[in-house]
Short mmCIF file of C-alpha atoms in Angstrom, two decimals:
data_model
loop_
_atom_site.label_atom_id
_atom_site.label_comp_id
_atom_site.label_asym_id
_atom_site.label_seq_id
_atom_site.Cartn_x
_atom_site.Cartn_y
_atom_site.Cartn_z
CA MET A 1 -6.24 0.48 -31.18
CA GLN A 2 -7.71 -3.26 -30.82
CA ILE A 3 -4.82 -5.65 -31.19
CA ILE A 4 -2.96 -2.98 -28.05
CA GLU A 5 -5.83 -3.21 -25.85
CA THR A 6 -5.99 -7.67 -26.24
CA VAL A 7 -2.41 -7.05 -25.53
CA LEU A 8 -3.01 -5.03 -22.74
CA LEU A 9 -5.88 -7.74 -21.43
CA PHE A 10 -3.64 -10.44 -21.77
CA ILE A 11 -1.06 -9.05 -19.56
CA GLN A 12 -3.36 -8.01 -16.82
CA ASN A 13 -5.40 -10.96 -17.40
CA GLN A 14 -2.56 -13.79 -17.72
CA VAL A 15 0.95 -12.46 -16.69
CA LEU A 16 -0.41 -10.38 -14.04
CA GLY A 17 -3.36 -11.79 -12.99
CA MET A 18 -2.36 -15.25 -13.80
CA LYS A 19 -5.50 -16.68 -15.16
CA TRP A 20 -3.68 -19.52 -15.85
CA LEU A 21 -2.76 -20.65 -12.21
CA ASN A 22 -6.06 -20.38 -11.36
CA GLU A 23 -7.41 -22.77 -13.63
CA LEU A 24 -4.46 -25.06 -12.84
CA ILE A 25 -5.13 -25.51 -9.49
CA GLY A 26 -8.77 -25.56 -10.66
CA PHE A 27 -7.53 -28.68 -12.74
CA GLY A 28 -5.68 -29.56 -9.96
CA LEU A 29 -8.24 -29.96 -7.42
CA SER A 30 -11.12 -31.33 -9.33
CA SER A 31 -8.79 -34.39 -10.03
CA LEU A 32 -8.44 -35.17 -6.54
CA GLY A 33 -12.36 -35.11 -6.31
CA MET A 34 -12.99 -31.96 -4.73
CA ASP A 35 -16.26 -30.04 -6.16
CA LEU A 36 -15.00 -26.37 -7.10
CA SER A 37 -18.90 -25.47 -6.97
CA THR A 38 -19.33 -26.03 -3.04
CA ARG A 39 -18.45 -23.01 -1.07
CA ILE A 40 -15.72 -24.98 0.49
CA GLY A 41 -13.76 -26.08 -3.13
CA SER A 42 -14.54 -22.71 -4.15
CA SER A 43 -12.76 -21.39 -1.02
CA ILE A 44 -10.12 -23.23 -0.91
CA GLN A 45 -9.05 -22.70 -4.77
CA PHE A 46 -9.50 -19.06 -3.99
CA PHE A 47 -7.29 -19.21 -1.22
CA ILE A 48 -4.68 -21.03 -2.65
CA TYR A 49 -4.36 -18.88 -5.79
CA ASP A 50 -4.61 -15.81 -4.41
CA VAL A 51 -1.68 -16.68 -1.89
CA ILE A 52 0.42 -17.96 -4.83
CA LYS A 53 -0.10 -15.14 -6.68
CA ILE A 54 0.43 -12.26 -4.47
CA LEU A 55 4.03 -14.12 -2.75
CA LEU A 56 4.95 -14.80 -6.86
CA LEU A 57 4.02 -10.91 -7.74
CA LEU A 58 5.63 -9.74 -4.52
CA SER A 59 8.78 -11.36 -4.44
CA ILE A 60 9.71 -10.53 -8.08
CA LEU A 61 9.10 -6.52 -7.84
CA ILE A 62 10.34 -6.56 -4.21
CA PHE A 63 13.77 -7.82 -5.36
CA ILE A 64 13.77 -5.28 -8.34
CA ILE A 65 12.55 -2.34 -5.86
CA SER A 66 15.24 -3.12 -3.54
CA TYR A 67 18.18 -3.36 -6.36
CA VAL A 68 17.47 -0.21 -7.70
CA GLN A 69 17.17 1.39 -3.57
CA SER A 70 20.83 0.09 -3.55
CA TYR A 71 21.96 3.14 -5.55
CA PHE A 72 19.46 5.27 -3.11
CA PRO A 73 21.63 5.29 0.67
CA PRO A 74 19.54 7.16 3.00
CA GLU A 75 22.43 9.81 2.94
CA ARG A 76 22.65 10.31 -0.51
CA THR A 77 18.40 10.40 0.04
CA LYS A 78 19.04 13.18 2.12
CA ARG A 79 21.16 15.08 0.30
CA ILE A 80 18.85 14.87 -2.52
CA LEU A 81 15.54 16.10 -0.96
CA GLY A 82 17.32 18.32 1.12
CA LYS A 83 17.86 20.84 -2.02
CA TYR A 84 14.44 21.25 -2.56
CA LYS A 85 11.53 23.28 -0.63
CA GLY A 86 7.83 23.76 -0.37
CA ILE A 87 5.36 21.28 -2.21
CA VAL A 88 8.26 20.55 -4.84
CA ALA A 89 9.83 18.66 -1.93
CA ASN A 90 6.43 17.58 -0.57
CA THR A 91 6.11 15.75 -3.77
CA LEU A 92 9.68 14.22 -4.13
CA GLY A 93 9.00 12.94 -0.49
CA ALA A 94 5.63 11.50 -1.19
CA LEU A 95 7.35 9.77 -4.57
CA LEU A 96 10.13 8.90 -2.57
CA GLY A 97 7.64 6.25 -0.38
CA THR A 98 6.68 5.08 -3.29
CA VAL A 99 9.69 3.08 -4.08
CA THR A 100 10.40 1.85 -0.32
CA PRO A 101 8.38 -1.45 0.55
CA PHE A 102 7.61 -0.82 3.94
CA CYS A 103 4.63 -1.26 6.32
CA SER A 104 3.37 1.95 8.16
CA CYS A 105 5.38 0.78 11.22
CA SER A 106 8.92 0.18 9.71
CA SER A 107 8.26 3.89 7.88
CA ILE A 108 8.43 5.56 11.31
CA PRO A 109 12.44 4.90 11.81
CA LEU A 110 12.84 6.40 8.57
CA PHE A 111 10.66 9.33 9.52
CA ILE A 112 12.70 10.23 12.06
CA GLY A 113 15.96 10.10 10.68
CA PHE A 114 15.16 12.32 7.87
CA THR A 115 13.72 14.57 10.21
CA ASN A 116 16.65 14.60 12.64
CA ALA A 117 18.71 15.15 9.34
CA GLY A 118 17.06 18.30 9.18
CA LEU A 119 14.44 18.10 6.21
CA PRO A 120 11.18 19.96 6.66
CA ILE A 121 8.68 18.18 8.27
CA GLY A 122 6.38 18.59 5.51
CA VAL A 123 8.07 16.37 3.58
CA THR A 124 8.82 13.54 5.92
CA PHE A 125 4.81 13.82 6.62
CA SER A 126 4.69 13.09 3.00
CA PHE A 127 6.71 10.11 3.07
CA LEU A 128 5.00 9.24 5.86
CA ILE A 129 1.83 8.93 4.33
CA SER A 130 2.77 7.99 0.83
CA SER A 131 5.21 5.15 2.33
CA PRO A 132 3.01 2.25 3.14
CA LEU A 133 0.14 3.69 1.28
CA VAL A 134 1.65 3.63 -2.54
CA ASP A 135 3.60 1.30 -3.15
CA LEU A 136 5.08 0.11 -6.99
CA GLY A 137 4.50 -3.17 -5.89
CA ALA A 138 0.77 -2.94 -4.53
CA PHE A 139 0.20 -0.96 -8.21
CA ILE A 140 1.04 -4.08 -10.44
CA LEU A 141 -1.34 -6.17 -8.15
CA LEU A 142 -3.76 -3.87 -8.00
CA VAL A 143 -3.37 -3.79 -11.80
CA SER A 144 -3.48 -7.83 -11.72
CA ILE A 145 -6.91 -7.71 -10.09
CA PHE A 146 -8.90 -4.41 -10.57
CA GLY A 147 -7.23 -2.97 -13.94
CA VAL A 148 -4.63 -0.43 -14.79
CA LYS A 149 -7.37 2.43 -14.17
CA ILE A 150 -8.22 1.91 -10.50
CA ALA A 151 -4.55 0.75 -10.24
CA ILE A 152 -3.81 4.16 -11.49
CA ILE A 153 -6.48 6.20 -9.25
CA TYR A 154 -5.15 4.42 -6.24
CA VAL A 155 -1.60 5.77 -6.94
CA VAL A 156 -2.65 8.97 -7.93
CA VAL A 157 -5.23 9.98 -4.67
CA GLY A 158 -2.59 8.46 -2.12
CA LEU A 159 0.05 10.40 -3.64
CA ILE A 160 -2.10 13.76 -4.16
CA LEU A 161 -3.23 13.00 0.14
CA ALA A 162 0.47 13.01 0.93
CA VAL A 163 1.50 15.62 -0.88
CA VAL A 164 -1.40 17.59 0.50
CA GLY A 165 -0.90 16.37 3.67
CA GLY A 166 2.76 17.29 4.10
CA THR A 167 1.88 20.83 2.58
CA VAL A 168 -0.95 21.58 5.48
CA ILE A 169 1.39 20.50 8.49
CA ASP A 170 4.42 22.21 6.67
CA LYS A 171 2.58 25.52 6.31
CA LEU A 172 1.04 25.23 9.67
CA HIS A 173 4.72 25.15 11.13
CA MET A 174 4.73 22.34 13.50
CA GLU A 175 8.62 21.50 13.82
CA ASN A 176 7.95 22.20 17.49
CA GLU A 177 5.52 19.26 18.13
CA VAL A 178 7.95 16.69 17.35
CA GLU A 179 9.64 15.12 20.15
CA ASP A 180 13.09 16.62 21.55
CA TYR A 181 15.05 13.78 22.23
CA VAL A 182 14.34 12.75 17.89
CA HIS A 183 16.25 15.80 17.37
CA GLN A 184 18.88 14.94 19.67
CA ILE A 185 20.00 11.56 17.61
CA THR A 186 23.24 11.72 16.80
CA SER A 187 23.34 11.33 12.71
CA ILE A 188 26.70 10.53 11.21
CA ASN A 189 27.06 11.32 7.50
CA ILE A 190 28.88 7.98 6.35
CA GLU A 191 28.85 7.48 2.61
CA GLU A 192 28.01 4.46 1.70
CA PRO A 193 30.94 2.46 -0.25
CA ASP A 194 30.01 1.59 -4.07
CA LEU A 195 28.65 -1.71 -4.39
CA SER A 196 29.74 -3.74 -7.06
CA LYS A 197 26.31 -5.74 -9.17
CA SER A 198 26.50 -9.03 -6.96
CA ASP A 199 26.44 -6.68 -4.00
CA ARG A 200 23.52 -5.25 -5.05
CA ILE A 201 21.98 -8.37 -5.77
CA GLU A 202 22.49 -10.33 -2.93
CA TYR A 203 21.02 -6.79 -1.32
CA ALA A 204 17.68 -7.32 -3.16
CA LYS A 205 17.70 -10.99 -2.44
CA GLU A 206 18.31 -10.31 1.36
CA GLN A 207 15.90 -7.19 1.41
CA THR A 208 12.97 -9.54 -0.86
CA LEU A 209 13.41 -12.52 1.64
CA GLN A 210 12.87 -10.21 4.69
CA THR A 211 9.90 -8.51 3.11
CA VAL A 212 8.29 -11.33 2.13
CA LYS A 213 8.62 -12.91 5.90
CA LYS A 214 7.10 -9.68 7.00
CA VAL A 215 4.20 -9.42 5.19
CA PHE A 216 3.68 -13.63 4.91
CA VAL A 217 1.21 -13.90 7.50
CA TYR A 218 -0.91 -10.41 6.17
CA VAL A 219 -1.04 -11.84 3.28
CA LEU A 220 -2.36 -15.08 4.37
CA VAL A 221 -4.60 -13.43 6.85
CA GLY A 222 -6.07 -10.87 4.62
CA VAL A 223 -6.57 -13.40 1.21
CA GLY A 224 -8.45 -15.71 4.53
CA VAL A 225 -10.72 -13.04 4.73
CA GLY A 226 -11.29 -12.43 1.02
CA ALA A 227 -12.08 -15.72 0.77
CA LEU A 228 -14.56 -15.84 3.47
CA ILE A 229 -16.37 -12.56 2.35
CA HIS A 230 -16.12 -13.93 -2.02
CA ASN A 231 -17.67 -17.00 -0.62
CA TRP A 232 -19.55 -17.27 2.35
CA ILE A 233 -21.07 -14.03 3.13
CA PRO A 234 -24.57 -12.73 0.80
CA GLN A 235 -23.99 -10.22 -1.52
CA GLU A 236 -27.02 -8.63 0.15
CA TRP A 237 -25.51 -8.40 3.29
CA ILE A 238 -22.31 -6.58 2.01
CA GLN A 239 -24.48 -4.03 -0.19
CA SER A 240 -26.57 -3.29 3.32
CA ILE A 241 -23.88 -2.10 4.78
CA LEU A 242 -20.99 -0.50 1.93
CA GLY A 243 -22.97 -0.37 -0.82
CA SER A 244 -24.29 2.58 -3.09
CA GLU A 245 -27.45 2.59 -1.27
CA ASN A 246 -25.87 3.39 2.35
CA PRO A 247 -24.80 7.32 2.34
CA PHE A 248 -22.21 5.97 5.34
CA SER A 249 -20.32 3.26 3.74
CA VAL A 250 -17.18 5.50 3.35
CA ILE A 251 -16.76 6.62 6.65
CA ILE A 252 -17.91 3.07 7.90
CA ALA A 253 -14.58 1.65 5.77
CA THR A 254 -12.74 3.94 6.97
CA LEU A 255 -13.42 3.54 10.68
CA VAL A 256 -13.40 -0.29 10.33
CA GLY A 257 -9.92 -0.04 8.33
CA LEU A 258 -8.40 2.16 11.59
CA PRO A 259 -7.99 -0.20 14.36
CA MET A 260 -6.65 -3.26 11.72
CA TYR A 261 -2.36 -3.58 11.42
CA ALA A 262 -1.63 -4.95 7.98
CA ASP A 263 0.40 -3.71 5.20
CA ILE A 264 -1.09 -2.97 1.47
CA PHE A 265 -0.76 -6.58 0.17
CA GLY A 266 -3.19 -7.93 3.09
CA THR A 267 -5.88 -5.92 1.85
CA ILE A 268 -5.76 -6.18 -1.76
CA PRO A 269 -7.42 -10.04 -1.33
CA ILE A 270 -10.03 -8.17 0.76
CA ALA A 271 -10.78 -5.30 -1.61
CA GLU A 272 -11.07 -7.76 -4.30
CA ALA A 273 -14.06 -9.72 -2.44
CA LEU A 274 -15.31 -6.80 -2.30
CA PHE A 275 -15.78 -5.86 -5.29
CA THR A 276 -17.04 -8.74 -6.36
CA LYS A 277 -19.88 -7.91 -3.90
CA GLY A 278 -20.23 -4.84 -5.76
CA VAL A 279 -18.90 -2.40 -3.15
CA GLY A 280 -18.06 1.00 -4.76
CA VAL A 281 -14.79 1.68 -5.60
CA GLY A 282 -14.44 4.88 -3.07
CA THR A 283 -15.78 2.47 -0.10
CA ILE A 284 -12.80 0.12 -1.36
CA LEU A 285 -10.10 2.68 -1.79
CA ALA A 286 -11.19 4.34 1.77
CA PHE A 287 -10.68 0.42 3.38
CA MET A 288 -7.48 0.42 2.10
CA MET A 289 -5.79 3.58 2.87
CA ALA A 290 -7.09 3.72 6.45
CA VAL A 291 -5.72 0.53 6.75
CA THR A 292 -2.03 1.03 5.71
CA ALA A 293 -1.95 4.78 6.37
CA LEU A 294 -3.46 4.93 9.76
CA SER A 295 -3.17 1.46 11.51
CA LEU A 296 -3.39 1.52 15.17
CA PRO A 297 0.38 0.09 15.79
CA SER A 298 1.31 2.60 13.95
CA ILE A 299 0.06 5.39 15.61
CA ILE A 300 1.20 4.43 18.76
CA MET A 301 4.75 4.40 17.62
CA LEU A 302 4.17 7.92 15.82
CA ARG A 303 3.02 9.29 19.11
CA LYS A 304 6.62 8.44 20.49
CA ALA A 305 8.21 10.75 17.74
CA VAL A 306 5.45 13.75 17.73
CA LYS A 307 3.84 15.34 20.36
CA PRO A 308 -0.20 15.02 20.52
CA LYS A 309 -1.26 18.00 19.09
CA LEU A 310 0.59 16.82 15.78
CA LEU A 311 -0.09 13.34 15.99
CA ILE A 312 -4.21 14.64 15.77
CA LEU A 313 -4.00 16.75 13.17
CA PHE A 314 -1.92 13.86 11.28
CA VAL A 315 -4.33 11.65 11.83
CA SER A 316 -7.23 14.30 10.97
CA ILE A 317 -6.14 14.98 7.75
CA VAL A 318 -5.79 11.89 6.72
CA THR A 319 -8.72 10.34 8.16
CA ILE A 320 -10.59 13.58 6.32
CA GLY A 321 -8.71 13.05 3.11
CA ILE A 322 -9.85 9.53 2.84
CA ILE A 323 -12.96 9.49 3.52
CA LEU A 324 -13.39 12.82 1.07
CA ILE A 325 -11.46 10.44 -1.75
CA GLY A 326 -14.10 7.71 -0.91
CA TYR A 327 -17.04 10.21 -1.74
CA LEU A 328 -15.36 11.14 -4.99
CA PHE A 329 -14.68 8.59 -6.47
CA ASN A 330 -17.99 6.65 -5.58
CA ALA A 331 -19.26 9.47 -7.05
CA LEU A 332 -17.40 8.97 -10.48
CA GLN A 333 -17.08 5.29 -10.81
CA PHE A 334 -19.07 5.33 -14.04
CA MET A 335 -15.80 6.78 -15.22
CA PHE A 336 -13.77 3.87 -14.11
CA ILE A 337 -15.54 0.84 -14.76
#
């Protein structure tokens, strides 16, 4: 058992966490005469290390995910999901979101396509919630920073929120609250040709490049904010606002995350910095979920596809769910740390 734990810790710290890279960067900066004990030196080391680590892991993971996706073109996916109903269909819709490396805005065109194809509205919303929220790449990055337990917690609660949200919307029969033009879009059912392995590899390369280009700025901003929190903002300030002593910390974290626009990869460095400052796991989860699932630009885009009543219901369900998840996991934090 001890051997297994040792191996898992090695994978978490050295393979996924790349602690060796942090030490290498520290050695290089020290060799250049930089004092890493200062705030500036520590911030530069944090920034370089996190940017390289996140982009490297992200590129590998997106390549693998995209290669797998090449076997499931949109028409095939629609047919698979169309065979199921109820909570099973919603669960499959949520799981589909885990293998789509999209931010919330780029998930909306797929949401429109699935709706136009006649999939139940609950299924499409389960997909819409989970796609930006729960990502296999994000899971690996979360493991590298927070460990397996918290990473699994994040994925599980994200999927539960997606399934519950889609189920509630389905039970309320909100089909008429989708804008008319969505149903009028011409959908052409074309079978995707069989691709060779080299075609799939090329597709995966293109998807990796496009995704990295798309998230690069968010990673830089996220790591920059994380370095600021980690090295410049006193811990007592963070604790007073987001610490366990503040009963409104989860609500504040959720509301702060709502107007922001970033994908999951941009929030991870910020979450890492908050974690080192002693902020509760539930508060961190609430912040990450609010940023990725309810960003203001995605809400504006979604309004083009659904009517106000459905949009308000969607935002309300996800917001309430995020807040409940935050308080629950703050209360149970002793089980995971």
